[in-house]
């Protein structure tokens, strides 16, 4: 297992330092390295003889098919997406089946079902009457575009997974294998532990820091929640509040730069916007989200008389300084590489990985323990391999959908439907898109929901007057709301299970605390200056102050113990402050 992990990590890092590698070589090898971690070593692969045997068969078939593509990439590139001979047809079919089953074992049925329906539409959609049918595509061209060209499995999304997402996932795994996680907790406890509702605020800060590198709400809840949930319980927090705080704070990790749950890197590819521009644009909205959560915690702390963390339970200054270095050093290297010397994000992250790996050699006591170092390296390698493989399975399956949309023109037809259904007006288009994101986000992972939704709804929003980055950030945020919104709210389920509370009570509290998740993307539309920190910093900051004031009023009115009429006035006033554009009209 460790050897497989080493192979996967070395391959992806090697791509960064080796220069240009043909896409039809690097992307199939990426899939081949990911397959064993899902089909053979995955949790579901170890239950039942049939599952284990089929896992091995599918992995071997998939690896063989990937190697065929990689070793024949030059000849296949000259075929321009058309298959030649029965062997290539069988290989194409095998690749699609393996991708669908790998995704099913990794994340469940919904996304593979969507991809299967897309394939069926591509194969038989010519028999559908009316405007939603298509003219038909020859089987060799349809399968070839998806499997031997750069328009399906090996398209730009998979390229992002190979060259950028994998590197940042490895970076996060290296940090988490050492003392960085404890450093996050110590910094959070030192910064907010003494404040009213300090236990919850520690959870918010630590989850924001941890989420900035993990990008997974579920992983965030499991990691930081193991420490913060018992701590909040000991301080007398109601269980529903403690679990809601952790779920909401952890969900924010997927909108917090630099990782953004892999969304930032996909956005780079889909919008042709530099990565640094995207994380700068996303920074103020993410900050406002955590600010709204902070205000909500203050309101709950007043309502339930929740105190801060006792002095004896807060870390000493020496521990804070030492453990913070375990994440500050790699982060400084990352930021220096991206913003000072203008390296590509993946090259800067690779240097940060090397810095983080060096930090694994010592512990918080500044001592060297050879056995501990080996265990940390093993943990970093295996965690990185599992997470890279999980994301690869999602991206590859979503790429089938995107490929079919492109081949058949269905995306253009759905865009036309949205425009006609909204009368060409912006806000009805936004509401239809938000509903689609919520429904799809309930069934598939955030990144996949974002990719599919923005592929069909993004053009409609842009035609309605939005800037491309505005439209993409709007869709990305609304693809995330299902993490705390019933009936399927993954972060809430995990937090409620960890603390032993009814998930519905937790979800209701989480929705109140996380009100910013629903309002801020709409605020980005009403106040487009909010995402222009890089180009118009003064306007962006004024807009952030305006939206922040409105969020504070809205959050406090929603949660506080004041009488209902006062709360309603606060909430209405908050909405007015958010949606009345000030910055753009004053300057």
Coordinates of C-alpha atoms in Angstrom, one line a residue:
X1 CA 0.0 0.0 0.0
X2 CA 2.8 2.4 0.9
X3 CA 4.6 1.6 -2.4
X4 CA 1.4 2.5 -4.3
X5 CA 1.1 5.7 -2.4
X6 CA 4.8 6.6 -3.1
X7 CA 4.2 5.9 -6.8
X8 CA 1.1 8.1 -7.0
X9 CA 2.7 11.0 -5.1
X10 CA 6.1 10.8 -6.9
X11 CA 4.3 10.7 -10.3
X12 CA 2.2 13.8 -9.7
X13 CA 5.1 15.8 -8.2
X14 CA 7.3 14.6 -11.0
X15 CA 4.9 16.0 -13.6
X16 CA 5.4 19.5 -12.0
X17 CA 9.2 19.4 -12.3
X18 CA 9.5 17.5 -15.6
X19 CA 8.0 20.0 -18.0
X20 CA 5.5 19.3 -20.7
X21 CA 4.0 15.8 -20.7
X22 CA 1.3 14.8 -23.3
X23 CA -2.2 15.0 -21.9
X24 CA -3.1 11.6 -23.3
X25 CA -0.2 10.2 -21.3
X26 CA -0.5 12.0 -17.9
X27 CA -4.2 11.8 -17.5
X28 CA -4.7 8.1 -18.2
X29 CA -1.8 7.3 -15.8
X30 CA -3.5 9.5 -13.2
X31 CA -6.6 7.3 -13.5
X32 CA -4.6 4.1 -13.4
X33 CA -2.9 5.1 -10.2
X34 CA -6.2 6.1 -8.6
X35 CA -8.1 2.9 -9.4
X36 CA -6.5 0.5 -6.8
X37 CA -7.3 2.9 -4.0
X38 CA -11.0 2.8 -4.7
X39 CA -11.5 -0.7 -6.2
X40 CA -9.1 -2.7 -4.2
X41 CA -8.1 -0.7 -1.1
X42 CA -11.3 1.3 -0.6
X43 CA -13.6 0.8 2.4
X44 CA -16.3 -0.8 0.2
X45 CA -13.9 -3.0 -1.6
X46 CA -13.2 -5.1 1.6
X47 CA -16.7 -6.3 2.1
X48 CA -17.7 -9.6 0.5
X49 CA -15.9 -12.0 -1.8
X50 CA -17.8 -10.8 -4.9
X51 CA -16.9 -7.2 -4.2
X52 CA -13.3 -8.0 -3.7
X53 CA -13.0 -10.2 -6.8
X54 CA -14.9 -7.7 -9.1
X55 CA -12.8 -4.9 -7.6
X56 CA -9.6 -6.6 -8.7
X57 CA -11.0 -7.5 -12.1
X58 CA -12.2 -3.9 -12.8
X59 CA -8.9 -2.4 -11.5
X60 CA -6.8 -4.6 -13.8
X61 CA -9.0 -4.0 -16.8
X62 CA -9.1 -0.2 -16.1
X63 CA -5.3 -0.1 -15.6
X64 CA -4.7 -2.0 -18.8
X65 CA -7.0 0.3 -20.7
X66 CA -5.3 3.4 -19.3
X67 CA -1.9 2.0 -20.2
X68 CA -3.1 1.3 -23.7
X69 CA -4.2 5.0 -24.1
X70 CA -0.9 6.3 -22.5
X71 CA 1.4 4.1 -24.5
X72 CA -0.4 4.9 -27.8
X73 CA -1.1 8.5 -27.2
X74 CA 0.7 9.8 -30.3
X75 CA -1.2 7.5 -32.7
X76 CA -4.5 8.1 -30.9
X77 CA -4.0 11.9 -31.1
X78 CA -4.0 11.5 -34.9
X79 CA -7.4 9.7 -34.9
X80 CA -9.1 13.0 -33.8
X81 CA -11.6 11.3 -31.5
X82 CA -12.6 8.4 -33.8
X83 CA -12.2 4.8 -32.8
X84 CA -10.5 2.3 -35.2
X85 CA -11.3 -1.4 -34.9
X86 CA -13.2 -3.6 -32.4
X87 CA -10.4 -3.5 -29.8
X88 CA -10.6 0.2 -29.3
X89 CA -14.4 0.0 -29.0
X90 CA -14.0 -2.6 -26.3
X91 CA -11.4 -0.5 -24.5
X92 CA -13.6 2.6 -24.7
X93 CA -16.6 0.7 -23.2
X94 CA -14.3 -0.8 -20.5
X95 CA -13.0 2.6 -19.5
X96 CA -16.5 4.1 -19.2
X97 CA -17.8 1.1 -17.1
X98 CA -14.8 1.2 -14.8
X99 CA -15.1 5.0 -14.3
X100 CA -18.8 4.6 -13.4
X101 CA -18.3 1.7 -11.0
X102 CA -15.3 3.4 -9.4
X103 CA -17.4 6.5 -8.8
X104 CA -20.2 4.4 -7.4
X105 CA -17.9 2.7 -4.9
X106 CA -16.3 6.0 -3.9
X107 CA -19.3 8.3 -3.5
X108 CA -22.5 6.2 -4.0
X109 CA -25.1 6.0 -6.8
X110 CA -26.3 9.5 -7.7
X111 CA -23.4 10.9 -9.8
X112 CA -22.9 7.6 -11.7
X113 CA -26.6 7.5 -12.4
X114 CA -26.4 11.1 -13.8
X115 CA -23.5 10.0 -16.0
X116 CA -25.3 6.9 -17.2
X117 CA -28.3 8.9 -18.2
X118 CA -26.0 11.3 -20.0
X119 CA -24.5 8.4 -21.9
X120 CA -27.9 7.0 -22.8
X121 CA -28.9 10.4 -24.0
X122 CA -25.8 10.6 -26.2
X123 CA -26.4 7.1 -27.6
X124 CA -30.2 7.3 -28.2
X125 CA -31.1 11.0 -27.9
X126 CA -31.7 11.2 -31.7
X127 CA -35.0 9.2 -31.1
X128 CA -36.3 11.9 -28.7
X129 CA -38.8 14.2 -30.6
X130 CA -38.7 17.9 -30.4
X131 CA -35.9 20.4 -29.5
X132 CA -34.4 18.2 -26.8
X133 CA -33.4 15.4 -29.2
X134 CA -30.2 15.6 -31.1
X135 CA -29.1 14.6 -34.6
X136 CA -27.1 11.6 -33.5
X137 CA -23.4 10.8 -33.5
X138 CA -21.7 7.7 -34.9
X139 CA -20.8 5.3 -32.2
X140 CA -17.1 5.3 -33.0
X141 CA -17.0 9.1 -32.8
X142 CA -19.2 9.4 -29.7
X143 CA -17.1 6.8 -27.7
X144 CA -13.9 8.0 -29.2
X145 CA -14.4 11.6 -28.2
X146 CA -15.1 10.4 -24.6
X147 CA -12.2 8.0 -24.4
X148 CA -9.3 8.6 -26.8
X149 CA -9.5 12.4 -27.3
X150 CA -9.4 15.3 -24.9
X151 CA -13.1 15.9 -24.9
X152 CA -14.3 13.4 -22.3
X153 CA -12.5 11.4 -19.7
X154 CA -9.2 13.1 -20.6
X155 CA -10.6 16.6 -20.9
X156 CA -9.7 19.8 -19.1
X157 CA -11.3 18.8 -15.8
X158 CA -9.2 15.8 -15.5
X159 CA -6.2 17.9 -16.4
X160 CA -7.0 20.2 -13.4
X161 CA -7.2 17.1 -11.2
X162 CA -3.8 15.8 -12.4
X163 CA -1.8 19.0 -12.4
X164 CA -3.2 21.2 -9.7
X165 CA -5.8 19.5 -7.4
X166 CA -3.5 16.5 -6.7
X167 CA -0.6 18.7 -5.7
X168 CA -2.7 20.8 -3.2
X169 CA -4.2 17.6 -1.8
X170 CA -0.7 16.2 -1.2
X171 CA 0.2 19.6 0.4
X172 CA -2.8 19.3 2.8
X173 CA -2.0 15.7 3.6
X174 CA 1.7 16.5 4.5
X175 CA 0.6 19.4 6.8
X176 CA -2.0 17.2 8.5
X177 CA 0.4 14.4 9.1
X178 CA 2.6 16.6 11.3
X179 CA 1.8 19.2 14.0
X180 CA 0.0 21.7 11.7
X181 CA -3.5 20.5 12.9
X182 CA -2.5 21.0 16.5
X183 CA -1.1 24.4 15.5
X184 CA -4.4 25.4 14.0
X185 CA -6.2 24.4 17.3
X186 CA -3.6 26.3 19.5
X187 CA -3.8 29.5 17.4
X188 CA -7.6 29.4 17.5
X189 CA -7.7 28.7 21.3
X190 CA -5.2 31.5 22.0
X191 CA -7.0 34.0 19.7
X192 CA -10.6 33.3 20.7
X193 CA -10.7 31.0 23.7
X194 CA -11.1 33.7 26.3
X195 CA -14.1 35.4 24.5
X196 CA -17.8 34.9 25.1
X197 CA -18.7 31.6 23.4
X198 CA -15.0 31.0 23.1
X199 CA -15.4 27.2 22.6
X200 CA -17.5 27.8 19.5
X201 CA -15.2 30.5 18.2
X202 CA -12.2 28.2 18.5
X203 CA -14.1 25.8 16.3
X204 CA -14.8 28.5 13.7
X205 CA -11.2 29.6 13.5
X206 CA -9.7 26.2 13.5
X207 CA -12.1 24.9 10.9
X208 CA -11.4 28.0 8.7
X209 CA -7.7 27.3 9.0
X210 CA -8.0 23.5 8.5
X211 CA -10.6 23.9 5.8
X212 CA -8.2 26.2 3.8
X213 CA -6.1 23.1 3.1
X214 CA -8.5 20.2 3.4
X215 CA -11.4 21.6 1.3
X216 CA -13.7 18.9 2.5
X217 CA -16.6 19.6 4.9
X218 CA -16.8 16.0 6.0
X219 CA -13.1 15.7 6.6
X220 CA -13.1 19.0 8.4
X221 CA -15.9 17.9 10.8
X222 CA -14.2 14.6 11.5
X223 CA -10.8 16.2 12.2
X224 CA -11.5 19.4 14.1
X225 CA -14.8 18.1 15.5
X226 CA -13.0 15.3 17.4
X227 CA -11.4 18.0 19.6
X228 CA -13.9 20.9 19.5
X229 CA -17.2 18.9 20.0
X230 CA -16.1 17.4 23.4
X231 CA -14.7 20.7 24.4
X232 CA -18.0 22.6 23.7
X233 CA -19.9 19.9 25.5
X234 CA -17.8 20.2 28.6
X235 CA -18.4 24.0 28.6
X236 CA -22.2 23.4 28.7
X237 CA -23.1 24.1 25.1
X238 CA -26.4 22.5 24.0
X239 CA -25.5 19.5 21.8
X240 CA -27.5 20.9 18.8
X241 CA -25.5 24.1 19.0
X242 CA -22.1 22.5 19.3
X243 CA -22.8 20.2 16.4
X244 CA -24.2 23.0 14.3
X245 CA -21.2 25.2 14.9
X246 CA -18.9 22.5 13.8
X247 CA -20.9 21.7 10.7
X248 CA -21.2 25.3 9.6
X249 CA -17.6 26.2 10.4
X250 CA -16.4 23.1 8.5
X251 CA -18.6 23.8 5.5
X252 CA -16.9 27.2 5.3
X253 CA -13.7 25.4 4.5
X254 CA -14.9 24.7 1.0
X255 CA -15.2 28.4 0.2
X256 CA -12.0 29.4 2.0
X257 CA -8.9 30.0 -0.2
X258 CA -6.5 28.6 -1.2
X259 CA -8.1 25.1 -1.9
X260 CA -11.9 25.8 -1.9
X261 CA -12.6 22.1 -2.1
X262 CA -10.8 21.9 -5.5
X263 CA -13.3 24.4 -6.8
X264 CA -10.8 27.1 -7.3
X265 CA -8.7 25.0 -9.7
X266 CA -11.7 23.9 -11.7
X267 CA -12.8 27.5 -11.9
X268 CA -9.4 28.4 -13.4
X269 CA -9.9 26.0 -16.2
X270 CA -13.6 26.9 -16.9
X271 CA -13.2 30.7 -16.7
X272 CA -9.6 31.1 -18.0
X273 CA -9.0 33.3 -14.9
X274 CA -5.6 33.1 -13.1
X275 CA -5.7 31.1 -9.9
X276 CA -4.4 34.1 -7.9
X277 CA -7.2 36.3 -9.2
X278 CA -9.8 33.7 -8.1
X279 CA -8.6 33.3 -4.6
X280 CA -8.3 37.0 -4.1
X281 CA -11.9 37.4 -5.4
X282 CA -13.1 34.7 -3.1
X283 CA -11.4 36.0 0.0
X284 CA -13.8 38.7 1.1
X285 CA -17.0 36.6 0.6
X286 CA -15.4 33.8 2.6
X287 CA -14.4 36.2 5.4
X288 CA -17.9 37.5 5.5
X289 CA -19.3 34.0 5.8
X290 CA -17.2 33.4 9.0
X291 CA -18.0 36.8 10.3
X292 CA -21.7 36.0 10.0
X293 CA -21.1 32.7 11.9
X294 CA -19.2 34.7 14.5
X295 CA -22.1 37.1 15.1
X296 CA -24.5 34.2 15.3
X297 CA -22.3 32.5 18.0
X298 CA -22.3 35.8 19.9
X299 CA -26.1 35.8 19.8
X300 CA -26.3 32.2 21.0
X301 CA -23.7 32.8 23.7
X302 CA -25.8 35.6 25.1
X303 CA -29.0 33.5 24.9
X304 CA -27.4 30.5 26.7
X305 CA -24.9 32.4 28.8
X306 CA -21.9 30.6 27.3
X307 CA -18.5 31.6 28.7
X308 CA -15.1 31.3 27.2
X309 CA -12.4 28.6 27.8
X310 CA -10.8 28.6 31.2
X311 CA -7.2 29.9 31.4
X312 CA -5.9 26.5 32.4
X313 CA -7.4 24.9 29.3
X314 CA -5.8 27.4 26.9
X315 CA -2.4 26.6 25.4
X316 CA 0.7 28.4 26.6
X317 CA 2.3 31.0 24.4
X318 CA 5.4 28.9 23.8
X319 CA 3.2 26.0 22.5
X320 CA 1.3 28.4 20.2
X321 CA 4.4 29.8 18.7
X322 CA 6.1 26.4 18.1
X323 CA 3.1 24.6 16.7
X324 CA 2.0 27.5 14.5
X325 CA 5.4 27.2 12.7
X326 CA 4.4 23.8 11.4
X327 CA 1.8 25.4 9.2
X328 CA 3.2 28.9 8.9
X329 CA 6.5 27.8 7.2
X330 CA 4.8 25.9 4.4
X331 CA 2.1 28.6 4.0
X332 CA 4.8 31.3 3.7
X333 CA 6.6 29.2 1.1
X334 CA 3.3 28.8 -0.8
X335 CA 2.4 32.5 -0.7
X336 CA 6.0 33.6 -1.5
X337 CA 6.0 31.3 -4.6
X338 CA 2.6 32.5 -5.9
X339 CA 2.6 36.2 -5.1
X340 CA 6.3 37.2 -4.8
X341 CA 8.1 35.3 -7.5
X342 CA 5.0 34.5 -9.6
X343 CA 5.5 30.7 -9.8
X344 CA 2.5 28.7 -11.0
X345 CA 0.2 27.6 -8.1
X346 CA 1.2 24.0 -8.5
X347 CA 4.9 24.7 -8.6
X348 CA 4.6 26.9 -5.5
X349 CA 2.6 24.2 -3.8
X350 CA 5.3 21.6 -4.7
X351 CA 7.9 23.7 -3.0
X352 CA 5.5 24.1 0.0
X353 CA 5.2 20.3 0.1
X354 CA 8.9 20.0 0.4
X355 CA 9.0 22.5 3.2
X356 CA 6.1 20.7 5.0
X357 CA 7.9 17.4 4.6
X358 CA 11.0 18.9 6.3
X359 CA 8.7 20.0 9.2
X360 CA 7.7 16.3 9.7
X361 CA 11.2 15.6 10.9
X362 CA 10.6 17.3 14.3
X363 CA 7.7 17.4 16.7
X364 CA 6.3 20.1 19.0
X365 CA 9.0 19.3 21.5
X366 CA 11.6 20.1 18.8
X367 CA 13.0 16.6 19.0
X368 CA 13.6 14.0 16.3
X369 CA 12.0 10.6 16.6
X370 CA 12.9 8.3 13.7
X371 CA 9.9 6.0 14.2
X372 CA 7.5 8.9 14.5
X373 CA 8.9 10.4 11.3
X374 CA 8.3 7.2 9.4
X375 CA 4.8 6.9 10.7
X376 CA 4.1 10.5 9.7
X377 CA 5.5 10.0 6.2
X378 CA 3.3 6.9 5.8
X379 CA 0.3 8.8 7.0
X380 CA 1.0 11.7 4.6
X381 CA 1.5 9.4 1.6
X382 CA -1.5 7.1 2.2
X383 CA -3.8 10.0 3.0
X384 CA -2.7 11.9 -0.1
X385 CA -3.2 8.9 -2.3
X386 CA -6.7 8.1 -0.9
X387 CA -7.8 11.8 -1.3
X388 CA -6.3 12.2 -4.8
X389 CA -8.1 9.0 -5.9
X390 CA -11.4 10.0 -4.4
X391 CA -11.3 13.4 -6.2
X392 CA -10.1 11.7 -9.4
X393 CA -13.1 9.3 -9.4
X394 CA -15.5 12.2 -9.0
X395 CA -13.8 14.3 -11.7
X396 CA -13.6 11.5 -14.2
X397 CA -17.3 10.6 -13.8
X398 CA -18.3 14.3 -14.0
X399 CA -16.2 14.5 -17.2
X400 CA -18.5 12.0 -18.9
X401 CA -21.4 14.3 -18.3
X402 CA -19.5 17.4 -19.5
X403 CA -18.3 15.4 -22.6
X404 CA -21.9 14.4 -23.5
X405 CA -23.2 17.9 -23.0
X406 CA -20.5 19.1 -25.5
X407 CA -21.0 16.4 -28.1
X408 CA -24.8 16.6 -28.2
X409 CA -25.3 20.3 -27.6
X410 CA -27.7 19.6 -24.6
X411 CA -26.0 22.3 -22.5
X412 CA -27.0 25.0 -25.0
X413 CA -30.6 23.7 -25.0
X414 CA -30.8 23.8 -21.2
X415 CA -29.3 27.3 -21.3
X416 CA -32.1 28.4 -23.7
X417 CA -34.7 26.8 -21.4
X418 CA -33.4 28.7 -18.4
X419 CA -33.4 32.0 -20.4
X420 CA -36.9 31.4 -21.7
X421 CA -38.2 30.2 -18.3
X422 CA -36.9 33.4 -16.6
X423 CA -38.0 35.7 -19.4
X424 CA -34.4 36.7 -19.9
X425 CA -34.4 38.4 -16.5
X426 CA -31.4 38.0 -14.2
X427 CA -32.9 37.3 -10.8
X428 CA -35.4 34.6 -11.9
X429 CA -32.4 33.0 -13.7
X430 CA -30.5 33.1 -10.4
X431 CA -33.3 31.6 -8.4
X432 CA -33.7 28.7 -11.0
X433 CA -30.0 28.1 -10.9
X434 CA -29.8 28.2 -7.1
X435 CA -32.6 25.6 -6.9
X436 CA -30.8 23.4 -9.5
X437 CA -27.6 23.7 -7.5
X438 CA -29.4 22.8 -4.2
X439 CA -31.0 19.7 -5.7
X440 CA -27.9 18.4 -7.5
X441 CA -25.7 19.3 -4.5
X442 CA -27.8 17.0 -2.4
X443 CA -26.9 14.0 -4.5
X444 CA -23.4 14.6 -5.7
X445 CA -20.2 16.1 -4.2
X446 CA -19.9 19.9 -4.3
X447 CA -17.2 20.1 -7.0
X448 CA -19.2 17.8 -9.3
X449 CA -22.5 19.7 -8.6
X450 CA -20.7 22.9 -9.4
X451 CA -19.2 21.6 -12.7
X452 CA -22.5 20.2 -14.0
X453 CA -24.6 23.2 -12.9
X454 CA -22.2 25.8 -14.2
X455 CA -21.9 24.0 -17.5
X456 CA -25.6 24.2 -18.2
X457 CA -26.6 27.4 -16.2
X458 CA -23.4 29.4 -16.4
X459 CA -23.9 30.6 -20.0
X460 CA -27.5 31.7 -19.2
X461 CA -26.3 33.7 -16.2
X462 CA -23.6 35.3 -18.3
X463 CA -26.0 36.1 -21.1
X464 CA -28.3 37.7 -18.4
X465 CA -25.5 40.2 -17.6
X466 CA -23.2 38.6 -15.0
X467 CA -19.4 38.6 -15.3
X468 CA -18.1 35.0 -15.8
X469 CA -16.3 34.9 -12.4
X470 CA -19.5 36.3 -10.7
X471 CA -21.6 33.5 -12.3
X472 CA -19.1 30.8 -11.3
X473 CA -18.8 31.9 -7.7
X474 CA -22.5 32.1 -7.4
X475 CA -23.0 28.6 -8.7
X476 CA -20.2 27.3 -6.5
X477 CA -21.6 28.7 -3.3
X478 CA -25.1 27.4 -4.0
X479 CA -23.7 23.9 -4.8
X480 CA -22.3 24.0 -1.2
X481 CA -25.5 24.8 0.7
X482 CA -26.6 21.1 0.7
X483 CA -23.9 20.4 3.3
X484 CA -26.2 22.1 6.0
X485 CA -29.6 22.1 4.3
X486 CA -32.0 19.2 4.8
X487 CA -32.9 16.6 3.7
X488 CA -29.3 15.6 2.7
X489 CA -26.8 17.5 4.8
X490 CA -23.6 15.6 5.1
X491 CA -21.7 17.9 7.5
X492 CA -24.7 18.0 9.8
X493 CA -25.1 14.2 9.7
X494 CA -21.4 13.6 10.7
X495 CA -21.4 16.3 13.5
X496 CA -24.8 15.1 14.9
X497 CA -23.6 11.5 14.9
X498 CA -20.3 12.4 16.7
X499 CA -22.1 14.2 19.5
X500 CA -25.3 12.0 19.7
X501 CA -28.0 14.6 18.8
X502 CA -31.0 14.6 16.5
X503 CA -29.7 15.6 13.1
X504 CA -32.8 17.7 12.2
X505 CA -32.4 19.9 15.3
X506 CA -28.7 20.4 14.3
X507 CA -29.7 21.2 10.7
X508 CA -32.2 23.9 11.8
X509 CA -29.6 25.5 14.1
X510 CA -26.9 25.2 11.4
X511 CA -29.1 26.9 8.8
X512 CA -29.6 29.9 11.2
X513 CA -25.8 30.1 12.0
X514 CA -24.9 29.6 8.3
X515 CA -27.3 32.2 7.0
X516 CA -24.4 33.8 5.1
X517 CA -24.1 30.7 2.9
X518 CA -27.6 31.6 1.4
X519 CA -27.3 35.4 1.4
X520 CA -23.7 36.1 0.4
X521 CA -23.8 34.7 -3.1
X522 CA -26.8 36.9 -3.8
X523 CA -24.9 39.8 -2.2
X524 CA -22.1 39.2 -4.7
X525 CA -24.6 39.8 -7.5
X526 CA -26.2 42.9 -5.9
X527 CA -22.7 44.2 -5.0
X528 CA -20.3 43.0 -7.7
X529 CA -17.5 45.1 -6.2
X530 CA -17.3 42.5 -3.4
X531 CA -15.3 40.2 -5.6
X532 CA -13.0 42.9 -7.1
X533 CA -10.5 43.1 -4.2
X534 CA -7.6 42.7 -6.7
X535 CA -8.7 45.4 -9.2
X536 CA -10.8 47.8 -7.0
X537 CA -9.7 47.3 -3.4
X538 CA -11.3 50.4 -2.0
X539 CA -14.7 49.6 -3.5
X540 CA -14.4 46.0 -2.5
X541 CA -13.7 46.9 1.1
X542 CA -16.6 49.4 1.2
X543 CA -18.9 46.8 -0.3
X544 CA -17.6 44.2 2.3
X545 CA -18.3 46.6 5.2
X546 CA -21.8 47.2 3.8
X547 CA -22.6 43.5 3.3
X548 CA -21.0 42.7 6.7
X549 CA -23.2 45.2 8.5
X550 CA -26.3 43.7 6.8
X551 CA -25.2 40.2 7.7
X552 CA -24.7 41.2 11.3
X553 CA -28.2 42.6 11.6
X554 CA -29.7 39.6 9.8
X555 CA -27.8 37.0 11.8
X556 CA -28.5 38.7 15.2
X557 CA -32.1 39.3 14.3
X558 CA -32.5 35.6 13.4
X559 CA -30.9 34.2 16.5
X560 CA -31.1 36.7 19.4
X561 CA -33.5 36.4 22.3
X562 CA -35.2 39.8 21.5
X563 CA -38.9 39.9 21.0
X564 CA -40.2 38.9 17.5
X565 CA -41.1 42.4 16.2
X566 CA -37.6 43.7 17.0
X567 CA -36.0 40.6 15.4
X568 CA -38.1 41.0 12.2
X569 CA -37.1 44.7 11.9
X570 CA -33.5 43.8 12.3
X571 CA -33.7 41.1 9.6
X572 CA -35.6 43.3 7.2
X573 CA -33.1 46.1 7.7
X574 CA -30.2 43.7 7.3
X575 CA -31.5 42.5 3.9
X576 CA -32.1 46.1 2.8
X577 CA -28.5 47.0 3.7
X578 CA -27.1 44.0 1.8
X579 CA -29.1 44.5 -1.4
X580 CA -29.0 48.3 -1.7
X581 CA -25.9 48.9 -3.8
X582 CA -23.8 51.6 -2.1
X583 CA -20.2 51.2 -3.2
X584 CA -20.9 51.3 -6.9
X585 CA -23.1 54.4 -6.7
X586 CA -20.9 56.5 -4.3
X587 CA -17.6 56.0 -6.1

